[in-house]
Amino acid sequence: MASSAVLFSASLVLCLAAPPAHRTSCLGRQGVAVQVKEIDESRRSPRRSRRSFGVGLASAIGLAAAGRRARAAYDIKPDLAPDSTKYDAQDSDLYEASQLLQKALNADVVTEEERLWTEVISKYSGTDKAWTADVVGRAYGNRGNARARQGKLQAALEDYDTSIAMCPWAVDPVLNRGVALETLGRYEEAIEAYSAVLKAQPNDPAGWNNLGNANMALGQYADAVTFYGKASQLAPEFSFAQANQALAMYAAGDKNGASRKMRALLRRYPDFDDMRAALVASLWSQGLVDNAEQEWLRVADERYNDVNWLRKERRWPQPVVEDMRGFLRK
C-alpha cells in the first residue's frame, strides 16, 4: 500500500536552464513522480505518493503530543495559478533562483537538499516579484518532502501548510500533507487532504491511490478496492496501485480475485517481490503449502521475512499479514 509523493519543481528548472538572453518565459507546474519509501522506486514509495512544491507564510499547525490545533478546510483554487507569461524571462534573479532549485533537486543527500531549499526560502522570500510566491512556495513544499524523508514530520507539516497558504492553487502540498498525516496514523485527516486533491484534480492517480491507502488502514477494504481501481485506470503503468488493489481485494475476502491479479502482475513483472510474497500468503491460506514454498524461493527481498516490517512499514492489511505470519511459522 504505497502512498505516492511527487516532485513539483522540474518545469521551472527546465524552462529556466538557459541564460536569460536565450530563453522565453515558460514556467508551468508539473508534478514529477518520485518515491518516498524503498519498495518501488518508480513512485518512490509503494504506499505513499508525494509531490514537491512550496512558499511560506506563518505555519498553521502544531504537533505537540498533548494536542493538535485543527486546520481550516482545504480550498484548492486552480484558477488562481500564476500566469507564467508575466514572468520576466530576462530577470537575473529568476535565473539564479532556478539554478539553485536545480542544485537542490540534484543534491546527493537529503540533508544537503533540505539546506538548499532553506537557502532558496531565505534568499527570495523578501522579494516582491511576480514569481516570488511560485518559487519560494515550491521551495517550502520541497523542503517539507526532504524533512518528511528524514522523519521530521512536524517540521514537514509546517512547511506544507506554509506552501498551501502561499500557493492556494496547488494540489501538491495538500497531497504531501496527507502523506505525512498517514505516516502519523492520522488517517481521517489524510482522507480529508486526498479528497480535496481529487476535488480539484479528479484524474490524479496519486490522489486515488493514497485515498485507497488511508481507507485500507482504517479497514475500509471495499472502498480501498474502488479507489485503487480508479488509480489503475488512470495510470495503467502504476503497478503499485494494482498491487494495492490486489491486497485490498484479499483483505475484503475476494482471495480468488486477488490471486488472479497477483499472478497477472507477476507475469508482467516477474521480480515483483511484493506480489510474489502476497501470493505466498494466499497459497498458504488455501492449503497449497508446496506451491507456497516454491513461490517463496523466488522472493529475494529479505524484509518479507519480517512480519513487523510488513505491518508497520509496508503496511499490508491485517488479513494478509496474518496469513503470511502463518506461513512463516509453519
PDB file of N, CA and C in Angstrom, residues 128-167:
ATOM      1  N   ASP A 128       9.764  40.984  -4.112  1.00  0.00           N
ATOM      2  CA  ASP A 128       8.394  41.335  -4.475  1.00  0.00           C
ATOM      3  C   ASP A 128       8.277  41.303  -6.001  1.00  0.00           C
ATOM      4  N   LYS A 129       8.231  40.075  -6.516  1.00  0.00           N
ATOM      5  CA  LYS A 129       8.153  39.893  -7.962  1.00  0.00           C
ATOM      6  C   LYS A 129       7.024  38.942  -8.304  1.00  0.00           C
ATOM      7  N   ALA A 130       6.667  38.906  -9.553  1.00  0.00           N
ATOM      8  CA  ALA A 130       5.534  38.080  -9.971  1.00  0.00           C
ATOM      9  C   ALA A 130       5.754  36.608  -9.659  1.00  0.00           C
ATOM     10  N   TRP A 131       7.005  36.177  -9.617  1.00  0.00           N
ATOM     11  CA  TRP A 131       7.316  34.762  -9.444  1.00  0.00           C
ATOM     12  C   TRP A 131       7.655  34.380  -8.002  1.00  0.00           C
ATOM     13  N   THR A 132       7.679  35.347  -7.087  1.00  0.00           N
ATOM     14  CA  THR A 132       8.158  35.071  -5.730  1.00  0.00           C
ATOM     15  C   THR A 132       7.387  33.934  -5.056  1.00  0.00           C
ATOM     16  N   ALA A 133       6.067  34.042  -5.035  1.00  0.00           N
ATOM     17  CA  ALA A 133       5.277  33.012  -4.345  1.00  0.00           C
ATOM     18  C   ALA A 133       5.462  31.652  -4.987  1.00  0.00           C
ATOM     19  N   ASP A 134       5.550  31.621  -6.302  1.00  0.00           N
ATOM     20  CA  ASP A 134       5.714  30.353  -7.006  1.00  0.00           C
ATOM     21  C   ASP A 134       7.043  29.700  -6.645  1.00  0.00           C
ATOM     22  N   VAL A 135       8.114  30.454  -6.735  1.00  0.00           N
ATOM     23  CA  VAL A 135       9.449  29.908  -6.477  1.00  0.00           C
ATOM     24  C   VAL A 135       9.630  29.543  -5.008  1.00  0.00           C
ATOM     25  N   VAL A 136       9.316  30.467  -4.120  1.00  0.00           N
ATOM     26  CA  VAL A 136       9.514  30.203  -2.701  1.00  0.00           C
ATOM     27  C   VAL A 136       8.518  29.138  -2.223  1.00  0.00           C
ATOM     28  N   GLY A 137       7.315  29.172  -2.795  1.00  0.00           N
ATOM     29  CA  GLY A 137       6.330  28.155  -2.445  1.00  0.00           C
ATOM     30  C   GLY A 137       6.796  26.757  -2.799  1.00  0.00           C
ATOM     31  N   ARG A 138       7.390  26.621  -3.967  1.00  0.00           N
ATOM     32  CA  ARG A 138       7.958  25.328  -4.356  1.00  0.00           C
ATOM     33  C   ARG A 138       9.016  24.891  -3.349  1.00  0.00           C
ATOM     34  N   ALA A 139       9.829  25.852  -2.936  1.00  0.00           N
ATOM     35  CA  ALA A 139      10.922  25.515  -2.013  1.00  0.00           C
ATOM     36  C   ALA A 139      10.380  25.027  -0.675  1.00  0.00           C
ATOM     37  N   TYR A 140       9.331  25.675  -0.158  1.00  0.00           N
ATOM     38  CA  TYR A 140       8.747  25.214   1.101  1.00  0.00           C
ATOM     39  C   TYR A 140       8.191  23.794   0.963  1.00  0.00           C
ATOM     40  N   GLY A 141       7.456  23.558  -0.118  1.00  0.00           N
ATOM     41  CA  GLY A 141       6.890  22.229  -0.299  1.00  0.00           C
ATOM     42  C   GLY A 141       7.955  21.168  -0.469  1.00  0.00           C
ATOM     43  N   ASN A 142       8.999  21.486  -1.234  1.00  0.00           N
ATOM     44  CA  ASN A 142      10.075  20.520  -1.441  1.00  0.00           C
ATOM     45  C   ASN A 142      10.872  20.286  -0.163  1.00  0.00           C
ATOM     46  N   ARG A 143      11.042  21.359   0.601  1.00  0.00           N
ATOM     47  CA  ARG A 143      11.727  21.167   1.885  1.00  0.00           C
ATOM     48  C   ARG A 143      10.893  20.291   2.810  1.00  0.00           C
ATOM     49  N   GLY A 144       9.570  20.441   2.739  1.00  0.00           N
ATOM     50  CA  GLY A 144       8.703  19.560   3.515  1.00  0.00           C
ATOM     51  C   GLY A 144       8.936  18.107   3.158  1.00  0.00           C
ATOM     52  N   ASN A 145       9.075  17.815   1.856  1.00  0.00           N
ATOM     53  CA  ASN A 145       9.350  16.443   1.428  1.00  0.00           C
ATOM     54  C   ASN A 145      10.685  15.953   1.979  1.00  0.00           C
ATOM     55  N   ALA A 146      11.709  16.807   1.894  1.00  0.00           N
ATOM     56  CA  ALA A 146      13.029  16.415   2.401  1.00  0.00           C
ATOM     57  C   ALA A 146      12.964  16.143   3.899  1.00  0.00           C
ATOM     58  N   ARG A 147      12.242  16.973   4.610  1.00  0.00           N
ATOM     59  CA  ARG A 147      12.124  16.772   6.055  1.00  0.00           C
ATOM     60  C   ARG A 147      11.322  15.517   6.378  1.00  0.00           C
ATOM     61  N   ALA A 148      10.272  15.272   5.611  1.00  0.00           N
ATOM     62  CA  ALA A 148       9.467  14.065   5.852  1.00  0.00           C
ATOM     63  C   ALA A 148      10.300  12.810   5.640  1.00  0.00           C
ATOM     64  N   ARG A 149      11.174  12.831   4.646  1.00  0.00           N
ATOM     65  CA  ARG A 149      12.008  11.656   4.389  1.00  0.00           C
ATOM     66  C   ARG A 149      13.009  11.406   5.511  1.00  0.00           C
ATOM     67  N   GLN A 150      13.260  12.439   6.311  1.00  0.00           N
ATOM     68  CA  GLN A 150      14.148  12.281   7.468  1.00  0.00           C
ATOM     69  C   GLN A 150      13.373  12.022   8.758  1.00  0.00           C
ATOM     70  N   GLY A 151      12.067  11.890   8.646  1.00  0.00           N
ATOM     71  CA  GLY A 151      11.257  11.653   9.827  1.00  0.00           C
ATOM     72  C   GLY A 151      10.906  12.905  10.608  1.00  0.00           C
ATOM     73  N   LYS A 152      11.185  14.074  10.047  1.00  0.00           N
ATOM     74  CA  LYS A 152      10.871  15.342  10.712  1.00  0.00           C
ATOM     75  C   LYS A 152       9.450  15.753  10.334  1.00  0.00           C
ATOM     76  N   LEU A 153       8.487  15.009  10.825  1.00  0.00           N
ATOM     77  CA  LEU A 153       7.122  15.163  10.326  1.00  0.00           C
ATOM     78  C   LEU A 153       6.456  16.451  10.785  1.00  0.00           C
ATOM     79  N   GLN A 154       6.734  16.896  11.995  1.00  0.00           N
ATOM     80  CA  GLN A 154       6.147  18.153  12.453  1.00  0.00           C
ATOM     81  C   GLN A 154       6.641  19.299  11.578  1.00  0.00           C
ATOM     82  N   ALA A 155       7.941  19.356  11.349  1.00  0.00           N
ATOM     83  CA  ALA A 155       8.502  20.414  10.513  1.00  0.00           C
ATOM     84  C   ALA A 155       7.983  20.312   9.081  1.00  0.00           C
ATOM     85  N   ALA A 156       7.819  19.089   8.593  1.00  0.00           N
ATOM     86  CA  ALA A 156       7.295  18.896   7.239  1.00  0.00           C
ATOM     87  C   ALA A 156       5.872  19.432   7.132  1.00  0.00           C
ATOM     88  N   LEU A 157       5.037  19.122   8.129  1.00  0.00           N
ATOM     89  CA  LEU A 157       3.664  19.617   8.106  1.00  0.00           C
ATOM     90  C   LEU A 157       3.620  21.137   8.120  1.00  0.00           C
ATOM     91  N   GLU A 158       4.508  21.746   8.868  1.00  0.00           N
ATOM     92  CA  GLU A 158       4.560  23.205   8.910  1.00  0.00           C
ATOM     93  C   GLU A 158       4.943  23.770   7.544  1.00  0.00           C
ATOM     94  N   ASP A 159       5.904  23.130   6.883  1.00  0.00           N
ATOM     95  CA  ASP A 159       6.287  23.582   5.537  1.00  0.00           C
ATOM     96  C   ASP A 159       5.133  23.419   4.549  1.00  0.00           C
ATOM     97  N   TYR A 160       4.441  22.286   4.620  1.00  0.00           N
ATOM     98  CA  TYR A 160       3.306  22.082   3.714  1.00  0.00           C
ATOM     99  C   TYR A 160       2.228  23.134   3.947  1.00  0.00           C
ATOM    100  N   ASP A 161       1.960  23.458   5.208  1.00  0.00           N
ATOM    101  CA  ASP A 161       0.940  24.461   5.497  1.00  0.00           C
ATOM    102  C   ASP A 161       1.338  25.826   4.940  1.00  0.00           C
ATOM    103  N   THR A 162       2.608  26.149   5.058  1.00  0.00           N
ATOM    104  CA  THR A 162       3.086  27.408   4.511  1.00  0.00           C
ATOM    105  C   THR A 162       2.930  27.416   2.994  1.00  0.00           C
ATOM    106  N   SER A 163       3.290  26.319   2.379  1.00  0.00           N
ATOM    107  CA  SER A 163       3.166  26.196   0.933  1.00  0.00           C
ATOM    108  C   SER A 163       1.714  26.325   0.494  1.00  0.00           C
ATOM    109  N   ILE A 164       0.819  25.684   1.232  1.00  0.00           N
ATOM    110  CA  ILE A 164      -0.615  25.759   0.910  1.00  0.00           C
ATOM    111  C   ILE A 164      -1.115  27.196   1.022  1.00  0.00           C
ATOM    112  N   ALA A 165      -0.653  27.898   2.053  1.00  0.00           N
ATOM    113  CA  ALA A 165      -1.091  29.275   2.257  1.00  0.00           C
ATOM    114  C   ALA A 165      -0.598  30.191   1.146  1.00  0.00           C
ATOM    115  N   MET A 166       0.612  29.980   0.684  1.00  0.00           N
ATOM    116  CA  MET A 166       1.186  30.850  -0.335  1.00  0.00           C
ATOM    117  C   MET A 166       0.758  30.477  -1.744  1.00  0.00           C
ATOM    118  N   CYS A 167       0.418  29.223  -1.952  1.00  0.00           N
ATOM    119  CA  CYS A 167       0.072  28.742  -3.286  1.00  0.00           C
ATOM    120  C   CYS A 167      -1.264  28.006  -3.236  1.00  0.00           C
TER     121      CYS A 167
END
